[in-house]
PDB file of C-alpha atoms in Angstrom:
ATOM      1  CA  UNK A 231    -156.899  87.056   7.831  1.00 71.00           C
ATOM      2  CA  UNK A 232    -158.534  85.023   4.626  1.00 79.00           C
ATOM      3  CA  UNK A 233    -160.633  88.268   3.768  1.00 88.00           C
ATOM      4  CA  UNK A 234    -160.394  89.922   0.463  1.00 91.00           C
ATOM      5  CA  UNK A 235    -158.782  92.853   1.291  1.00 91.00           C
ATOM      6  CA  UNK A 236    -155.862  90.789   3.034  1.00 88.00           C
ATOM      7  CA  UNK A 237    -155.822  88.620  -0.081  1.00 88.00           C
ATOM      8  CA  UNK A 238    -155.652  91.386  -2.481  1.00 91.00           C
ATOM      9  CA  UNK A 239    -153.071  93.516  -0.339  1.00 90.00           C
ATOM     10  CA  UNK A 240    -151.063  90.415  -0.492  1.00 87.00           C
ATOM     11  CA  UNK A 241    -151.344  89.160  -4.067  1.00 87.00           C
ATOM     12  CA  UNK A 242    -150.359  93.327  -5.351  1.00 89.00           C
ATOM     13  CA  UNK A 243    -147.185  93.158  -2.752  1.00 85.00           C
ATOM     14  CA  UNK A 244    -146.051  89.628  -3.461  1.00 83.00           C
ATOM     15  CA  UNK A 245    -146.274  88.148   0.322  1.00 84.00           C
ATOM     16  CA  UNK A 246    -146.907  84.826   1.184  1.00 82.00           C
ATOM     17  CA  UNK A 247    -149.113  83.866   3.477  1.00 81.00           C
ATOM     18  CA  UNK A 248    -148.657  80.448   5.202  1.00 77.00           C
ATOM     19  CA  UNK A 249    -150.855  78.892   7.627  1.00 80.00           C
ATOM     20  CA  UNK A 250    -150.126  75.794  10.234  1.00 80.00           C
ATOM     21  CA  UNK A 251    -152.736  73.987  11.746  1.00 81.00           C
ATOM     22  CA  UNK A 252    -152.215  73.067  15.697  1.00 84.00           C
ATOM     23  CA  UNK A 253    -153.230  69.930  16.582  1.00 83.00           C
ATOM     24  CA  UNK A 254    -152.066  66.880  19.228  1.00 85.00           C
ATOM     25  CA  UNK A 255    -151.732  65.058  16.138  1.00 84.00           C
ATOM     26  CA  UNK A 256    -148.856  67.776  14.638  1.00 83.00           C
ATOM     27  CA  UNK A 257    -146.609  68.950  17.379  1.00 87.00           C
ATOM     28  CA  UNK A 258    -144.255  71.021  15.261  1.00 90.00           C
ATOM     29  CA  UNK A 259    -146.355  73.777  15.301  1.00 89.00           C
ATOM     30  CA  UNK A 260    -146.376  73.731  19.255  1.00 90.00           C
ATOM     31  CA  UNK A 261    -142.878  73.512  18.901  1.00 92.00           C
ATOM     32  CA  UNK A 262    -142.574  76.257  15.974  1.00 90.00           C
ATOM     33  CA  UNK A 263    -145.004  78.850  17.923  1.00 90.00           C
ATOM     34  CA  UNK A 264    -142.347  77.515  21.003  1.00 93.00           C
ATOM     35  CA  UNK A 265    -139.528  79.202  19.321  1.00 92.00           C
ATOM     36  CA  UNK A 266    -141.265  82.271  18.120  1.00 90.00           C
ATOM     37  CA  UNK A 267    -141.933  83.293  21.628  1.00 90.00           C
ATOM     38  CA  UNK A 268    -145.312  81.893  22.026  1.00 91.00           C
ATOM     39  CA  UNK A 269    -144.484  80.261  25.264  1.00 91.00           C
ATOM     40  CA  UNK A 270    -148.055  79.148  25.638  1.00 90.00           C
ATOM     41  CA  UNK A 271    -148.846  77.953  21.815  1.00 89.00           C
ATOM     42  CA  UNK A 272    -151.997  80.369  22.278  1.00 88.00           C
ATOM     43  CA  UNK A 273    -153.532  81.012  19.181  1.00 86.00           C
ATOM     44  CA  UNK A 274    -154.859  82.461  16.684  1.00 86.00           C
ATOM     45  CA  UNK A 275    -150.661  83.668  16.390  1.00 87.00           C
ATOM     46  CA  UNK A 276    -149.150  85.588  13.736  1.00 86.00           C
ATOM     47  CA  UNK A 277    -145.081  85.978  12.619  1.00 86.00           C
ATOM     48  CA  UNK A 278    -144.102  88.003   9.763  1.00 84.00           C
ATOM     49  CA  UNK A 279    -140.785  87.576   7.994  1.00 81.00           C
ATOM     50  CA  UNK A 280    -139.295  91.099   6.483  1.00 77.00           C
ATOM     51  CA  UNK A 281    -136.665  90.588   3.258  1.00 74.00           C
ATOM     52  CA  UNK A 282    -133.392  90.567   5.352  1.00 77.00           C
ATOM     53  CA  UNK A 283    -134.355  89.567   8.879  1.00 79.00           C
ATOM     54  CA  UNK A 284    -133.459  86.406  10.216  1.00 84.00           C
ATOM     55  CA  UNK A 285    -136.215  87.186  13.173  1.00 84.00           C
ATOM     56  CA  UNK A 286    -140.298  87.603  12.347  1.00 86.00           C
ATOM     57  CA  UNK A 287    -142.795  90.264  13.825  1.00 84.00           C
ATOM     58  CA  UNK A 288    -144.919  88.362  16.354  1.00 87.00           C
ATOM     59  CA  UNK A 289    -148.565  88.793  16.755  1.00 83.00           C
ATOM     60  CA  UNK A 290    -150.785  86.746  18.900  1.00 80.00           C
ATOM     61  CA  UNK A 291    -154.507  87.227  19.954  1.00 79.00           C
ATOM     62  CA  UNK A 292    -157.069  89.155  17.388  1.00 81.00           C
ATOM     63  CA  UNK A 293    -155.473  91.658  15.411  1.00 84.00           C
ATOM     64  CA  UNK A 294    -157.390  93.464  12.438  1.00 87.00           C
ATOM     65  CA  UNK A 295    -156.822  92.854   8.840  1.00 86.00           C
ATOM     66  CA  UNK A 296    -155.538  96.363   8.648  1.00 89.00           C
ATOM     67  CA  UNK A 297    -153.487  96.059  11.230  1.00 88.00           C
ATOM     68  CA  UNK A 298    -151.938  93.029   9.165  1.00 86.00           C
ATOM     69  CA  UNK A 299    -151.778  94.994   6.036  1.00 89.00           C
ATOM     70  CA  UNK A 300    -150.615  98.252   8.191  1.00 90.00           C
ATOM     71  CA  UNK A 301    -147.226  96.282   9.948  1.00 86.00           C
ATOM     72  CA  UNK A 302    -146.560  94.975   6.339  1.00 86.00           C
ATOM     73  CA  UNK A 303    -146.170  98.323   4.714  1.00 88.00           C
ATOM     74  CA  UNK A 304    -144.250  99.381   7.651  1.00 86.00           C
ATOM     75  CA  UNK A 305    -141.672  96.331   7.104  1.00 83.00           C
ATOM     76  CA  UNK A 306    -141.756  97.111   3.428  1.00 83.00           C
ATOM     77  CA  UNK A 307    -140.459 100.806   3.976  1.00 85.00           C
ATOM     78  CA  UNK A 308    -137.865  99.412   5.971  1.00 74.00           C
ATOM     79  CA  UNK A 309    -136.460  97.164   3.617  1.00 62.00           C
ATOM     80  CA  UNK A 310    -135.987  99.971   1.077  1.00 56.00           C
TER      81      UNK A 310
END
C-alpha cells in the first residue's frame, strides 16, 4: 500500500498506517495476525481500526490501493 495515492489519502484523513514485519525471529506478529483471524499468518494481511470499534476490518491476500482507500471512507461515514 506505500504508493502515493495511499500516502496522500492517508496524510489528508489523518490515518495511521502501521506495518509489522513477520519473521521466525519476531513471533508476535504470528501471534497478532493469530488473533485477528488469520489462522494461517498468510500474508500480505491487512486490519483496519474504525474510531469506536474495539474489532478491525480484516483483509488478507492482494487488495488494491483503492480498495484500501474505498473501505476507509466507508468506516469514516460510519463513524459520523
Amino acid at each position: 500500500m506505500n504508493v502515493r495515492s495511499t500516502r496522500e489519502f492517508f496524510e489528508a484523513n489523518n490515518v495511521v498506517a502501521m506495518r509489522a514485519y513477520k519473521s521466525p525471529m519476531n513471533p508476535d506478529v504470528d501471534n497478532q495476525m493469530i488473533k485477528l483471524g488469520n489462522k494461517l499468518t498468510a500474508i500480505p494481511f491487512y486490519a483496519i481500526y474504525a474510531p469506536g470499534e474495539e474489532e478491525p476490518v480484516t483483509f488478507d491476500g492482494i487488495i488494491s490501493a483503492g480498495g484500501i482507500q474505498d473501505e476507509i471512507k466507508r468506516l469514516m461515514n460510519n463513524d459520523q
